[in-house]
Amino acid sequence: MRAARMTTVGDENVTGATIWLTGLPSAGKTTIAYELAGRLRAEGHRVELLDGDEIREFLSAGLGFSREDRHTNVQRIGFVAELLASNGVKVLVPVIAPYADSREAVRKRHQQEGTPYVEVHVATPVEVCSVRDVKGLYAKQAAGEISGLTGVDDPYEEPENPDLRIESQNQTVQESAAALHALLTERGLA
């Protein structure tokens, strides 16, 4: 186990952290993450956003959507996030991560390494997500073109005790990002 690290940038100590936003497809995870990233960068933080779609293309190419492949994908993302966070980067991870045991394994890895980890549940109801349908997944599932859609015909295990629960259907993106920023500030991470 590494001791909790602060990285020195210039003459300033910088604490990294992983901020994992989990929720259904089209819940608003990525939109909130980009809004928060802008705020943090404006304050001078080093920020990386690990988008689930980009990770699947470049880091997890070849993985499918079985439970085992989803777990492998989440662990790969968790490894990269912890590595960056342990080096002073605020890592925003808007990734579904549908299984509680996969998310818990990532949390434990961060704890073992002494790296701050914040779990955010973007708790948008499936009815709202299916109307937003940013990528057309709900429409394709309804038409029988795809199966295994998280929260519809594949499981999504909601976090029981997330560090923050955001109901994006009841507030603006800016309000959601502000709530998350307030939590990070409270924990000395922003």
Short mmCIF file of C-alpha atoms in Angstrom, two decimals:
data_model
loop_
_atom_site.label_atom_id
_atom_site.label_comp_id
_atom_site.label_asym_id
_atom_site.label_seq_id
_atom_site.Cartn_x
_atom_site.Cartn_y
_atom_site.Cartn_z
CA MET A 1 0.00 0.00 0.00
CA ARG A 2 1.26 3.45 -0.90
CA ALA A 3 0.78 6.21 1.60
CA ALA A 4 -1.73 8.84 0.52
CA ARG A 5 0.21 11.09 -1.79
CA MET A 6 0.12 14.69 -2.62
CA THR A 7 1.92 15.61 -5.77
CA THR A 8 3.89 18.82 -5.86
CA VAL A 9 3.29 21.02 -8.88
CA GLY A 10 5.54 24.07 -8.79
CA ASP A 11 5.41 25.01 -5.12
CA GLU A 12 1.83 23.80 -4.61
CA ASN A 13 0.66 20.49 -3.17
CA VAL A 14 -2.04 18.87 -5.28
CA THR A 15 -4.27 16.05 -4.11
CA GLY A 16 -5.74 13.89 -6.82
CA ALA A 17 -8.98 11.95 -6.58
CA THR A 18 -11.22 9.70 -8.61
CA ILE A 19 -14.80 10.90 -8.95
CA TRP A 20 -16.88 8.03 -10.36
CA LEU A 21 -20.31 8.93 -11.75
CA THR A 22 -22.46 5.82 -12.11
CA GLY A 23 -25.99 5.62 -13.47
CA LEU A 24 -28.11 4.39 -16.34
CA PRO A 25 -27.42 5.22 -20.00
CA SER A 26 -28.52 8.84 -20.69
CA ALA A 27 -28.70 9.64 -16.96
CA GLY A 28 -26.49 12.72 -17.44
CA LYS A 29 -23.20 11.34 -16.11
CA THR A 30 -20.97 12.63 -18.89
CA THR A 31 -22.72 16.00 -19.16
CA ILE A 32 -22.30 16.61 -15.42
CA ALA A 33 -18.68 15.43 -15.58
CA TYR A 34 -17.82 17.87 -18.37
CA GLU A 35 -19.46 20.73 -16.46
CA LEU A 36 -17.51 19.86 -13.32
CA ALA A 37 -14.28 19.45 -15.31
CA GLY A 38 -14.65 23.01 -16.59
CA ARG A 39 -15.12 24.36 -13.07
CA LEU A 40 -12.15 22.45 -11.70
CA ARG A 41 -9.88 23.47 -14.57
CA ALA A 42 -10.91 27.12 -14.09
CA GLU A 43 -9.70 26.78 -10.50
CA GLY A 44 -6.34 25.45 -11.69
CA HIS A 45 -6.84 21.72 -11.05
CA ARG A 46 -5.34 19.06 -13.28
CA VAL A 47 -8.34 17.15 -14.64
CA GLU A 48 -8.85 14.11 -16.86
CA LEU A 49 -12.20 12.73 -17.95
CA LEU A 50 -12.29 9.00 -18.70
CA ASP A 51 -15.33 8.66 -20.95
CA GLY A 52 -16.77 5.16 -21.05
CA ASP A 53 -17.26 5.14 -24.82
CA GLU A 54 -13.67 6.24 -25.47
CA ILE A 55 -12.31 3.69 -23.01
CA ARG A 56 -14.26 0.92 -24.74
CA GLU A 57 -12.77 1.96 -28.07
CA PHE A 58 -9.16 2.35 -27.00
CA LEU A 59 -8.52 0.47 -23.74
CA SER A 60 -11.17 -2.23 -23.75
CA ALA A 61 -11.58 -2.94 -27.45
CA GLY A 62 -12.77 -6.48 -27.96
CA LEU A 63 -14.72 -6.69 -24.73
CA GLY A 64 -18.41 -7.40 -24.99
CA PHE A 65 -21.19 -6.69 -22.55
CA SER A 66 -21.28 -9.92 -20.55
CA ARG A 67 -21.04 -9.56 -16.79
CA GLU A 68 -17.41 -10.73 -16.91
CA ASP A 69 -16.47 -8.29 -19.69
CA ARG A 70 -18.23 -5.41 -17.95
CA HIS A 71 -16.32 -6.23 -14.76
CA THR A 72 -13.01 -6.33 -16.67
CA ASN A 73 -13.81 -2.99 -18.30
CA VAL A 74 -14.60 -1.34 -14.94
CA GLN A 75 -11.41 -2.72 -13.37
CA ARG A 76 -9.29 -1.40 -16.24
CA ILE A 77 -10.86 2.03 -15.93
CA GLY A 78 -10.45 1.91 -12.15
CA PHE A 79 -6.76 1.07 -12.50
CA VAL A 80 -6.09 3.97 -14.87
CA ALA A 81 -8.17 6.35 -12.73
CA GLU A 82 -6.27 5.42 -9.55
CA LEU A 83 -2.93 5.76 -11.32
CA LEU A 84 -3.78 9.27 -12.51
CA ALA A 85 -5.40 10.29 -9.22
CA SER A 86 -2.39 9.10 -7.23
CA ASN A 87 -0.35 11.55 -9.29
CA GLY A 88 -2.39 14.64 -8.44
CA VAL A 89 -5.07 14.51 -11.14
CA LYS A 90 -8.81 14.90 -10.53
CA VAL A 91 -10.15 11.99 -12.58
CA LEU A 92 -13.81 12.17 -13.58
CA VAL A 93 -15.22 8.79 -14.60
CA PRO A 94 -18.75 8.91 -16.08
CA VAL A 95 -19.14 5.16 -16.57
CA ILE A 96 -22.25 3.04 -15.97
CA ALA A 97 -20.45 0.31 -13.96
CA PRO A 98 -23.70 -1.62 -13.43
CA TYR A 99 -22.51 -4.10 -10.80
CA ALA A 100 -21.96 -3.24 -7.13
CA ASP A 101 -19.10 -5.73 -6.72
CA SER A 102 -17.18 -4.16 -9.63
CA ARG A 103 -17.57 -0.66 -8.17
CA GLU A 104 -16.59 -1.94 -4.72
CA ALA A 105 -13.41 -3.52 -6.12
CA VAL A 106 -12.43 -0.15 -7.61
CA ARG A 107 -13.15 1.60 -4.29
CA LYS A 108 -11.04 -0.96 -2.41
CA ARG A 109 -8.14 -0.51 -4.82
CA HIS A 110 -8.22 3.24 -4.15
CA GLN A 111 -8.41 2.64 -0.38
CA GLN A 112 -5.47 0.22 -0.50
CA GLU A 113 -3.41 2.80 -2.35
CA GLY A 114 -4.53 5.70 -0.14
CA THR A 115 -6.12 7.53 -3.06
CA PRO A 116 -9.34 9.55 -2.54
CA TYR A 117 -12.40 8.05 -4.24
CA VAL A 118 -15.86 9.58 -4.52
CA GLU A 119 -18.84 7.62 -5.82
CA VAL A 120 -21.70 9.62 -7.30
CA HIS A 121 -24.97 8.00 -8.28
CA VAL A 122 -26.68 9.95 -11.03
CA ALA A 123 -30.08 8.51 -10.08
CA THR A 124 -32.13 9.47 -13.11
CA PRO A 125 -35.17 7.18 -13.54
CA VAL A 126 -35.18 4.90 -16.58
CA GLU A 127 -38.35 6.63 -17.84
CA VAL A 128 -36.46 9.95 -18.03
CA CYS A 129 -33.34 8.32 -19.52
CA SER A 130 -35.40 6.65 -22.26
CA VAL A 131 -36.87 10.02 -23.26
CA ARG A 132 -33.40 11.63 -23.34
CA ASP A 133 -32.00 8.60 -25.21
CA VAL A 134 -28.82 10.44 -26.17
CA LYS A 135 -27.39 7.54 -28.21
CA GLY A 136 -30.67 6.01 -29.38
CA LEU A 137 -30.09 2.88 -27.27
CA TYR A 138 -33.55 2.78 -25.70
CA ALA A 139 -35.20 3.10 -29.11
CA LYS A 140 -33.01 0.31 -30.51
CA GLN A 141 -33.82 -1.92 -27.54
CA ALA A 142 -37.56 -1.21 -27.88
CA ALA A 143 -37.35 -2.09 -31.58
CA GLY A 144 -35.59 -5.36 -30.78
CA GLU A 145 -32.37 -4.27 -32.50
CA ILE A 146 -30.25 -4.66 -29.37
CA SER A 147 -30.52 -6.50 -26.07
CA GLY A 148 -28.62 -6.25 -22.81
CA LEU A 149 -29.43 -2.58 -22.20
CA THR A 150 -28.49 -1.70 -18.66
CA GLY A 151 -31.54 -0.95 -16.54
CA VAL A 152 -33.99 -2.32 -19.12
CA ASP A 153 -33.18 -5.95 -19.94
CA ASP A 154 -29.84 -6.14 -18.14
CA PRO A 155 -29.28 -5.41 -14.43
CA TYR A 156 -28.20 -2.15 -12.87
CA GLU A 157 -27.40 -2.44 -9.18
CA GLU A 158 -27.94 1.00 -7.67
CA PRO A 159 -25.33 2.10 -5.13
CA GLU A 160 -26.68 1.68 -1.62
CA ASN A 161 -24.47 4.33 -0.01
CA PRO A 162 -22.96 6.62 -2.63
CA ASP A 163 -21.06 9.67 -1.46
CA LEU A 164 -23.60 11.76 -3.38
CA ARG A 165 -26.86 11.00 -5.14
CA ILE A 166 -27.89 13.39 -7.93
CA GLU A 167 -31.40 13.35 -9.35
CA SER A 168 -30.60 15.10 -12.61
CA GLN A 169 -34.23 15.26 -13.67
CA ASN A 170 -34.90 17.69 -10.80
CA GLN A 171 -32.07 20.18 -11.37
CA THR A 172 -29.94 21.74 -14.07
CA VAL A 173 -26.56 20.41 -15.15
CA GLN A 174 -24.98 23.43 -13.45
CA GLU A 175 -26.80 22.68 -10.18
CA SER A 176 -25.74 19.03 -10.35
CA ALA A 177 -22.09 19.97 -10.95
CA ALA A 178 -22.29 22.57 -8.16
CA ALA A 179 -23.55 19.94 -5.70
CA LEU A 180 -20.66 17.67 -6.61
CA HIS A 181 -18.18 20.55 -6.43
CA ALA A 182 -19.50 21.40 -2.95
CA LEU A 183 -18.86 17.82 -1.80
CA LEU A 184 -15.33 17.89 -3.19
CA THR A 185 -14.70 21.22 -1.46
CA GLU A 186 -16.03 19.83 1.82
CA ARG A 187 -13.56 16.92 1.52
CA GLY A 188 -10.63 19.16 0.67
CA LEU A 189 -10.48 17.93 -2.93
CA ALA A 190 -11.49 21.14 -4.73
#
